[in-house]
mmCIF file of C-alpha atoms and ligand atoms in Angstrom:
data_model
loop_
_atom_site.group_PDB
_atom_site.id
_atom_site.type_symbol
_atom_site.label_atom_id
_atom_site.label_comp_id
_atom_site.label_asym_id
_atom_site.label_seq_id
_atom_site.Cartn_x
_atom_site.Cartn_y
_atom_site.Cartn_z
ATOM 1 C CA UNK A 1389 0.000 0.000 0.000
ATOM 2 C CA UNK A 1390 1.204 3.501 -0.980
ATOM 3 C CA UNK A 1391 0.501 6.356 1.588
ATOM 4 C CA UNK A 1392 0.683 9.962 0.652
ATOM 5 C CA UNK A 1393 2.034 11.845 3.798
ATOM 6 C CA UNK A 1394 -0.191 15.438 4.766
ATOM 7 C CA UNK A 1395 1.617 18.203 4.922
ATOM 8 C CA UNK A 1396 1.717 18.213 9.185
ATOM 9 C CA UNK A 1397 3.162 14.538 8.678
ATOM 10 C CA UNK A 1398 5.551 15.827 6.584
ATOM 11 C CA UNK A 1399 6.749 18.317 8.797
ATOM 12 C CA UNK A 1400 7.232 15.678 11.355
ATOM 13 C CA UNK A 1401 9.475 14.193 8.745
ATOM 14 C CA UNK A 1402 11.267 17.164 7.894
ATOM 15 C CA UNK A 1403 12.231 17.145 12.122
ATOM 16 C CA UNK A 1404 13.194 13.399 12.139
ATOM 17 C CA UNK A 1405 15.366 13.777 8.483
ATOM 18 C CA UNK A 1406 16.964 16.940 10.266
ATOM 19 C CA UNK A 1407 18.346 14.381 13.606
ATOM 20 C CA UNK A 1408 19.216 11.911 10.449
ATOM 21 C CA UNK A 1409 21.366 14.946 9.317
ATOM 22 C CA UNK A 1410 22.864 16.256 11.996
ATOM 23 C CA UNK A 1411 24.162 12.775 13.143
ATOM 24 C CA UNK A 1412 25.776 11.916 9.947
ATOM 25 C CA UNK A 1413 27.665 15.608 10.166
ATOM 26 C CA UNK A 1414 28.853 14.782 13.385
ATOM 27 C CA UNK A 1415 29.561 11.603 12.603
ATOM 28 C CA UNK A 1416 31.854 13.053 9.834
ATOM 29 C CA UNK A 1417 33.662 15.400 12.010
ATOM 30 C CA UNK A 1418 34.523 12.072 14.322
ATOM 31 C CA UNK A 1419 35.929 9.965 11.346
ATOM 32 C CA UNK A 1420 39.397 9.793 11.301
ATOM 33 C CA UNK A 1421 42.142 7.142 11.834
ATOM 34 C CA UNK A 1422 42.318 5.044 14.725
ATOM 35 C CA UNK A 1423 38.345 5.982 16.249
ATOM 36 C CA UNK A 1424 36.384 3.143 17.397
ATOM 37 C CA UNK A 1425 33.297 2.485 15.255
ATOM 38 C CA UNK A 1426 31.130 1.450 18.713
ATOM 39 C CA UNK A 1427 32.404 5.597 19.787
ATOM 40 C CA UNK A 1428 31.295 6.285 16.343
ATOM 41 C CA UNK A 1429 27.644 4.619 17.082
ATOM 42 C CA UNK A 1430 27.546 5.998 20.706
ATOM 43 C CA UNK A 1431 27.638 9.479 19.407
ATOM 44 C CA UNK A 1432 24.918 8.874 17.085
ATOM 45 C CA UNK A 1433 22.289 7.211 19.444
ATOM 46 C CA UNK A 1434 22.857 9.807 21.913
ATOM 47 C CA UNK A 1435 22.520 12.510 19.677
ATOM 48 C CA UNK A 1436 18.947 11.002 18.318
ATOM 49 C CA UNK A 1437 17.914 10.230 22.289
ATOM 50 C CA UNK A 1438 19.337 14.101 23.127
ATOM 51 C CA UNK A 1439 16.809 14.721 20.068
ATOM 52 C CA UNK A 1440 13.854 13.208 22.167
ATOM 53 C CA UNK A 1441 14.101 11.007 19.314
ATOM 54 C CA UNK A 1442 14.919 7.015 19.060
ATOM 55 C CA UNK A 1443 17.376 4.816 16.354
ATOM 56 C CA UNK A 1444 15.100 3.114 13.953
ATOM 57 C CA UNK A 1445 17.402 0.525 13.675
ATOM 58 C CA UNK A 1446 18.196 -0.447 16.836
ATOM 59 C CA UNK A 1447 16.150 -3.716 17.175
ATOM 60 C CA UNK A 1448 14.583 -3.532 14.143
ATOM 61 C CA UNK A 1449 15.356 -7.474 13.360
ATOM 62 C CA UNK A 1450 17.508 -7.769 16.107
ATOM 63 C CA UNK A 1451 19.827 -5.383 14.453
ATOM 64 C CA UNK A 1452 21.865 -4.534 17.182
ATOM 65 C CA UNK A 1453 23.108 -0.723 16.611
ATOM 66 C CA UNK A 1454 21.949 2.942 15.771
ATOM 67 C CA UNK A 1455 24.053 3.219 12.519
ATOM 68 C CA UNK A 1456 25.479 0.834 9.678
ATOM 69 C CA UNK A 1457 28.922 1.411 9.523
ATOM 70 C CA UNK A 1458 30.397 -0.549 6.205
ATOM 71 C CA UNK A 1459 34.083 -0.267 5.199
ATOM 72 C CA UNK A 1460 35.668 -1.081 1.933
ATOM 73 C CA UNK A 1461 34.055 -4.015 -0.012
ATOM 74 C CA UNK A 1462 31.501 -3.393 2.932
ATOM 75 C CA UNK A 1463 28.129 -2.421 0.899
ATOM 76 C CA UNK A 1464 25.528 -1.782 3.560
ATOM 77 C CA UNK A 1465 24.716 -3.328 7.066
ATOM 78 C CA UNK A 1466 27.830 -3.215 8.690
ATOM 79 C CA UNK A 1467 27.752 -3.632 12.346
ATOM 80 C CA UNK A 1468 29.819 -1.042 14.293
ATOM 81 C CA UNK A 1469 31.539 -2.572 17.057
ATOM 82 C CA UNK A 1470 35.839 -2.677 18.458
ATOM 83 C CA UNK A 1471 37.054 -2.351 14.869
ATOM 84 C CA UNK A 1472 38.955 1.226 14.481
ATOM 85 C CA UNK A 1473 39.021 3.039 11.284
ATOM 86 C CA UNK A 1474 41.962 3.384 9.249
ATOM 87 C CA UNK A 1475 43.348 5.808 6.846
ATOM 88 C CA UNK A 1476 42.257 5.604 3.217
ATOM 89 C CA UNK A 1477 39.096 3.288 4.297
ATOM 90 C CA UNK A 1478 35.725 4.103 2.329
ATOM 91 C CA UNK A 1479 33.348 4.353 5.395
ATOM 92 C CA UNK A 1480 29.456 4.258 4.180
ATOM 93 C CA UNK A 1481 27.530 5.278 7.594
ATOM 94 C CA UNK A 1482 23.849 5.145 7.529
ATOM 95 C CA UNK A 1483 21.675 6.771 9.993
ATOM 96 C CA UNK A 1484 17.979 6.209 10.726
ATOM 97 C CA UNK A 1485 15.630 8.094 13.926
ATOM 98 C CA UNK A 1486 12.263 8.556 14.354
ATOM 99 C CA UNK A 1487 10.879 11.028 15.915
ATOM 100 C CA UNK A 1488 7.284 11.263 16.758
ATOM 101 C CA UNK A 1489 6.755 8.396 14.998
ATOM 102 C CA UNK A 1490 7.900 9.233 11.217
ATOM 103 C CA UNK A 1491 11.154 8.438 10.161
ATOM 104 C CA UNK A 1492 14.031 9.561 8.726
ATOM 105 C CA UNK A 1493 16.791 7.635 7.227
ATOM 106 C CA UNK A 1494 19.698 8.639 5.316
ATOM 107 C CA UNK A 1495 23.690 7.356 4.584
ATOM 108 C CA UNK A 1496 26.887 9.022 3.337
ATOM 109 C CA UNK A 1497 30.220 7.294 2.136
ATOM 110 C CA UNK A 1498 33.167 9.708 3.619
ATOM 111 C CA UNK A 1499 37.124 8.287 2.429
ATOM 112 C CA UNK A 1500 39.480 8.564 5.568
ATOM 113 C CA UNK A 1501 42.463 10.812 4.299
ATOM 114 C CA UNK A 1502 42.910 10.403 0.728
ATOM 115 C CA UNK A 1503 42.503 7.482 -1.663
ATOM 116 C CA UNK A 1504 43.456 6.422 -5.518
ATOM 117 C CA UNK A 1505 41.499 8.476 -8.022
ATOM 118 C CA UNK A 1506 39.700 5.940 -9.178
ATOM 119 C CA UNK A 1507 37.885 5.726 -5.362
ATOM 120 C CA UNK A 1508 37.226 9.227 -5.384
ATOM 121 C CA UNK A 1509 35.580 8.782 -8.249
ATOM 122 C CA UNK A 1510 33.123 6.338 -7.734
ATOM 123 C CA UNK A 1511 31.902 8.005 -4.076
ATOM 124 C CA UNK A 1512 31.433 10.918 -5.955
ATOM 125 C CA UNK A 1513 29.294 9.225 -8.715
ATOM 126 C CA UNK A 1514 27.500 7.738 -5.962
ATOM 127 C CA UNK A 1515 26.355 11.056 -4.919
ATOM 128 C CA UNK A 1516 25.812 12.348 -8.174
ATOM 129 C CA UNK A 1517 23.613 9.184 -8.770
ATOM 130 C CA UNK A 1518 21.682 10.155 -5.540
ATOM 131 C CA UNK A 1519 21.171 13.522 -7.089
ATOM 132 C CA UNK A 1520 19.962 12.153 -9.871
ATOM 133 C CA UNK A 1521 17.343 9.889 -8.579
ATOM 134 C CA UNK A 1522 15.763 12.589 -6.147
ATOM 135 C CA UNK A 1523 15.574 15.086 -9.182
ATOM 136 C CA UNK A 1524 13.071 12.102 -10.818
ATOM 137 C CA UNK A 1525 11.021 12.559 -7.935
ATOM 138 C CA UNK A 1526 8.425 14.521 -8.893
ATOM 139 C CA UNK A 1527 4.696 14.326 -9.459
ATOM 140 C CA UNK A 1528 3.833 12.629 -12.945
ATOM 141 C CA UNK A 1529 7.148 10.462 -12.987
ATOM 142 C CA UNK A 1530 6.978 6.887 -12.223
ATOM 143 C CA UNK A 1531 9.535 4.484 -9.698
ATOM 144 C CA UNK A 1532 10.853 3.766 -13.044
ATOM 145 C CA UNK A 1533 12.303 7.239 -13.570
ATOM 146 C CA UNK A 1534 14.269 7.134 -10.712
ATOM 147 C CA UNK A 1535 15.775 4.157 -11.401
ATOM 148 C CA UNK A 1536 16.675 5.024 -14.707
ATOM 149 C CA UNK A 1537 17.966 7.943 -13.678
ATOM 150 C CA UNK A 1538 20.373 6.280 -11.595
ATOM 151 C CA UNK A 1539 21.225 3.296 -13.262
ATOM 152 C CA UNK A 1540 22.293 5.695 -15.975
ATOM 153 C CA UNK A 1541 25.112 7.396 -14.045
ATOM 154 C CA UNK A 1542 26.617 3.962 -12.727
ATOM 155 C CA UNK A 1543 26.256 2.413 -16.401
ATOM 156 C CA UNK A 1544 28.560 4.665 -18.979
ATOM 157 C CA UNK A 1545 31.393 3.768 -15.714
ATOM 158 C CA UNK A 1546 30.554 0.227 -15.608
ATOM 159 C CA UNK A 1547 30.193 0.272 -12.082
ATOM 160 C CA UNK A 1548 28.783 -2.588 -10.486
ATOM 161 C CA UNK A 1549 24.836 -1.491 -9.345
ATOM 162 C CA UNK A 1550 24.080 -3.701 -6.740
ATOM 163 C CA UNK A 1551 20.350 -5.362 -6.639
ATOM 164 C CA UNK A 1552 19.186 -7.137 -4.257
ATOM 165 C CA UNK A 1553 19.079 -3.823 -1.932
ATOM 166 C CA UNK A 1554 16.908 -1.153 -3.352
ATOM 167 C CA UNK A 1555 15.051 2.368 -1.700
ATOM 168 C CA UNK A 1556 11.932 2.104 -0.425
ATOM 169 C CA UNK A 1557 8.947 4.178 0.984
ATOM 170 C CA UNK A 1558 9.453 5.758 4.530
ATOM 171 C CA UNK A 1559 6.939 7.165 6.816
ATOM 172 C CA UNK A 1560 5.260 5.429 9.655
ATOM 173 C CA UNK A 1561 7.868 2.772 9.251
ATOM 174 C CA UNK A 1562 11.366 2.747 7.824
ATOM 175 C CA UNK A 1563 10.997 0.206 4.991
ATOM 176 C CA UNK A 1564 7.213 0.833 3.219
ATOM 177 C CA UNK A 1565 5.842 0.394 -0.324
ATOM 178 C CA UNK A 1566 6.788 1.051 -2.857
ATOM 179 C CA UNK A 1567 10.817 -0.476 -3.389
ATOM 180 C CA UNK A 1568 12.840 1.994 -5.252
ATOM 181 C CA UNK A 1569 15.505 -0.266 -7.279
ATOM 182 C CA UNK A 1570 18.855 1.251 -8.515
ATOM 183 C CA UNK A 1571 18.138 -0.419 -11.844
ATOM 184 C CA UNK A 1572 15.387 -0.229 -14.537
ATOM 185 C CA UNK A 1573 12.320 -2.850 -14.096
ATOM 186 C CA UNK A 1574 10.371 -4.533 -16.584
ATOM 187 C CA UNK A 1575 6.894 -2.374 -14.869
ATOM 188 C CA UNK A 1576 7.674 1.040 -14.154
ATOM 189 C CA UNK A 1577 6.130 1.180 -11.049
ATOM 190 C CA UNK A 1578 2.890 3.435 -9.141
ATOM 191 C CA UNK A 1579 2.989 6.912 -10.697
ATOM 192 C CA UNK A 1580 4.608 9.619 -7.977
ATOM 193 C CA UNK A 1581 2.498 12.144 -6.681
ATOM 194 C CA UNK A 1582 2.502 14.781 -3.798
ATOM 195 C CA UNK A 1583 3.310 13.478 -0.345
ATOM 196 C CA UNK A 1584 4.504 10.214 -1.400
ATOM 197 C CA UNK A 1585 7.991 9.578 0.480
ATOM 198 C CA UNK A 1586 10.868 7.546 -0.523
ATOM 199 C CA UNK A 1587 14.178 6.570 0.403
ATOM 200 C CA UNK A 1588 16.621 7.010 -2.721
ATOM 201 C CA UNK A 1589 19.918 5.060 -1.766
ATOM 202 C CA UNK A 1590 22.223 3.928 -5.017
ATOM 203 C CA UNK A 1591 24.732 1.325 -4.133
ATOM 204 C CA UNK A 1592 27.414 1.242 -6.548
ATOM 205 C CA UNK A 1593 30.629 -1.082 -6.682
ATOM 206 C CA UNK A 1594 33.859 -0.620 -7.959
ATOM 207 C CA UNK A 1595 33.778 -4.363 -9.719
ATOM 208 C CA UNK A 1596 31.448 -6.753 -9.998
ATOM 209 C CA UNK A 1597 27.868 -6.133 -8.512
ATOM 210 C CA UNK A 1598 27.766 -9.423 -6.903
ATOM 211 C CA UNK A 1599 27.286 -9.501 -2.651
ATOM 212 C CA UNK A 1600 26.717 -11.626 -0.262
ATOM 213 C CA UNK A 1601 25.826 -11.216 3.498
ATOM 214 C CA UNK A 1602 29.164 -12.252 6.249
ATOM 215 C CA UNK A 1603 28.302 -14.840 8.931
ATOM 216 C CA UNK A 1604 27.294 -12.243 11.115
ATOM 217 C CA UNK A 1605 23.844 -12.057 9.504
ATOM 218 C CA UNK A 1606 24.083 -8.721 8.431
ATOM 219 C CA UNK A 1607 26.920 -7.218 6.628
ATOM 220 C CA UNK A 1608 26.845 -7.367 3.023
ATOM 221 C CA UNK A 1609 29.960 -7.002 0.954
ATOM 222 C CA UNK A 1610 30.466 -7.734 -2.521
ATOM 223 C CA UNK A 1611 31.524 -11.085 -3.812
ATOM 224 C CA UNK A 1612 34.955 -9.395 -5.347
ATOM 225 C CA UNK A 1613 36.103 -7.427 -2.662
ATOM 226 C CA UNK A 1614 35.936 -4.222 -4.560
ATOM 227 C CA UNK A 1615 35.117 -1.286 -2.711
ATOM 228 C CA UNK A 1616 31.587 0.067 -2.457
ATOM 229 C CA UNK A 1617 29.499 3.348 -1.939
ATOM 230 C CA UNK A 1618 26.647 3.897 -1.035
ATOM 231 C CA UNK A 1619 24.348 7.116 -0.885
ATOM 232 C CA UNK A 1620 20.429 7.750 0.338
ATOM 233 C CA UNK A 1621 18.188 10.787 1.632
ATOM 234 C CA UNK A 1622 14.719 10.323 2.390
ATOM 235 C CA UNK A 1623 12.705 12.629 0.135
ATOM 236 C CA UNK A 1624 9.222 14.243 -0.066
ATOM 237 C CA UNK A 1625 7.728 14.700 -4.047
ATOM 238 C CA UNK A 1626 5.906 17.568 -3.972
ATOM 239 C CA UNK A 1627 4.031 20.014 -5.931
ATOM 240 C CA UNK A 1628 7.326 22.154 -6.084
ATOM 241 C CA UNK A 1629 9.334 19.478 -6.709
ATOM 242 C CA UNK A 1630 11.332 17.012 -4.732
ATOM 243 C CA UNK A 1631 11.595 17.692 -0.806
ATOM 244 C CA UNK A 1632 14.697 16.277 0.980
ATOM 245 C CA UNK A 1633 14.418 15.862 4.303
ATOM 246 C CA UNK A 1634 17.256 14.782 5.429
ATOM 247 C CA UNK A 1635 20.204 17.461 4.841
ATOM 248 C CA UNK A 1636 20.597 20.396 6.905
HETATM 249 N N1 LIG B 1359 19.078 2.500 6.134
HETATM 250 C C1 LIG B 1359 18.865 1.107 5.913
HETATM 251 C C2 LIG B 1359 17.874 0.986 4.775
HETATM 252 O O1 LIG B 1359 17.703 1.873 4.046
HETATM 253 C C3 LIG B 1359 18.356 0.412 7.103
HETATM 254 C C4 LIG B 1359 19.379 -0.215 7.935
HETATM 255 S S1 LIG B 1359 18.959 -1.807 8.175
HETATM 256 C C5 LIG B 1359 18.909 -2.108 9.815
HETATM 257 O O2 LIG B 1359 17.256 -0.001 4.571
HETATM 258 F F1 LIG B 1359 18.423 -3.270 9.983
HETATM 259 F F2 LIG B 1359 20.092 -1.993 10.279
HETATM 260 F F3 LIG B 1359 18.140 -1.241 10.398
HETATM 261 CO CO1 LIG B 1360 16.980 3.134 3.478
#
C-alpha cells in the first residue's frame, strides 16, 4: 500500500530527516584514523535520544546498533563494534531516527584521508547518482524514472549497481511500499504524486555487482572485494518538486 504523507506529517518528517542529518555531520567530524566504530555509534544514538528522538534501527530485526557502519568491499549493514578506522578506508555510515513516529533515514560514504582516483571517483558518482534519482522525484514520474535515472550514471562507468538492496517508501515505518531499485524494471512502477515519500539510496561497486551477506547475519559485501558506496536521503515529491528531508 502507498501512503501519501499530509503536509503536518511531513513536517514531522522534515524534524526526524533533520536528527538523520545532523548525526551523519557529526559523525563526519569524528571519522578519522584510529576511532572506534562502537564511539562512532555511541555518538549517534545519543545525539537522536538528546533529540527526544529514538534509532530506527536499533532492534529492528535484532539489528543490534543505531548506525550501519560498512568499510571497503563493505556495501551496507555493517555492524559497528571494536574495529577502528583506518586511513584511506571508504566508510558508508547510515543513519535512521524517528521522531514522533515518522522516520528519517539517510547514509553518506566519507574516504578517511585520501585514496586512488579511481575511489574518489566512484563516491562521488555515488552522490551524483543520488542527485539524480531525487531530481526524478516529482509528481507525474513513475519508480521507473528514478531508477533510470540512476542506473544511468553507474552504467557509462561500468560500475557494479548492486540489486538485491533497493530504496523504499518511509513514513510510519522505515521500509514501506513502494521499493525503489537502482536499476530499470520490466513495470515502471505506481505513478509519484505529492506526499509520497521515498528513500533514494544507489549502491554502486567498484567491480562486480555481486554480494553476499558475512556470517554475522548482516553485513553485506560484494563477492569481489571491490570497494563500495553507497548514498540515500529520504525525500518528499511535492508540488514544487522534490523535498529532501534529510540534509541540513
Ligand atoms: N538505512 C537502511 C535501509 O535503508 C536500514 C538499515 S537496516 C537495519 O534499509 F536493519 F540496520 F536497520
Ligand atoms: Co533506506
Amino acid at each position: 500500500m502507498i501512503t501519501r504523507r499530509s503536509a503536518a506529517e511531513i513536517a514531522t518528517m522534515r524534524r526526524a530527516g533533520r536528527i538523520v542529518a545532523e548525526v551523519l555531520g557529526l559523525i563526519e567530524e569524528e571519522l578519522r584514523p584510529g576511532v572506534s566504530t562502537s564511539h562512532l555509534d555511541r555518538i549517534a544514538e545519543e545525539h537522536i535520544r538528546r533529540a527526544g528522538g529514538t534509532p530506527s534501527f536499533k532492534g529492528y530485526y535484532g539489528y543490534p546498533s543505531s548506525l550501519c557502519i560498512s568499510i571497503d568491499r563493505e556495501v551496507v549493514h555493517g555492524i559497528p563494534g571494536d574495529r577502528t578506522i583506518a586511513d584511506g578506508q571508504v566508510v558508508s555510515i547510515d543513519a535512521g531516527a524517528i521522531i514522533d513516529g515518522y522516520h528519517g533515514d539517510a547514509a553518506r560514504t566519507f574516504i578517511v584521508g585520501d585514496a586512488p582516483l579511481e575511489v574518489r571517483e566512484l563516491v562521488a558518482t555515488t552522490r551524483r547518482a543520488l542527485e539524480a534519482g531525487i531530481a526524478a522525484a516529482i509528481p507525474g514520474n513513475r519508480i521507473w524514472d528514478i531508477s533510470a535515472a540512476v542506473e544511468d550514471v553507474a552504467l557509462p562507468r561500468g560500475y557494479g549497481v548492486v540489486r538485491p538492496y533497493v530504496g523504499h517508501g518511509i513514513g510510519t515505518a522505515m521500509h514501506e511500499d513502494p521499493q525503489v531499485p537502482n536499476y530499470r524494471t520490466k513495470t515502471k512502477g505506481i505513478e509519484l504524486a505529492p506526499g509520497i515519500c521515498l528513500a533514494i539510496e544507489p549502491m554502486f561497486t567498484l567491480g562486480n555487482a555481486d554480494v553476499e551477506t558475512l556470517a554475522d547475519g548482516w553485513t553485506v559485501v560484494t563477492r569481489d572485494g571491490s570497494v563500495a558506496a553507497h548514498f540515500e536521503d529520504s525525500v518528499a515529491v511535492t508540488d514544487d518538486g522534490p523535498e529532501v528531508l534529510t540534509r541540513l
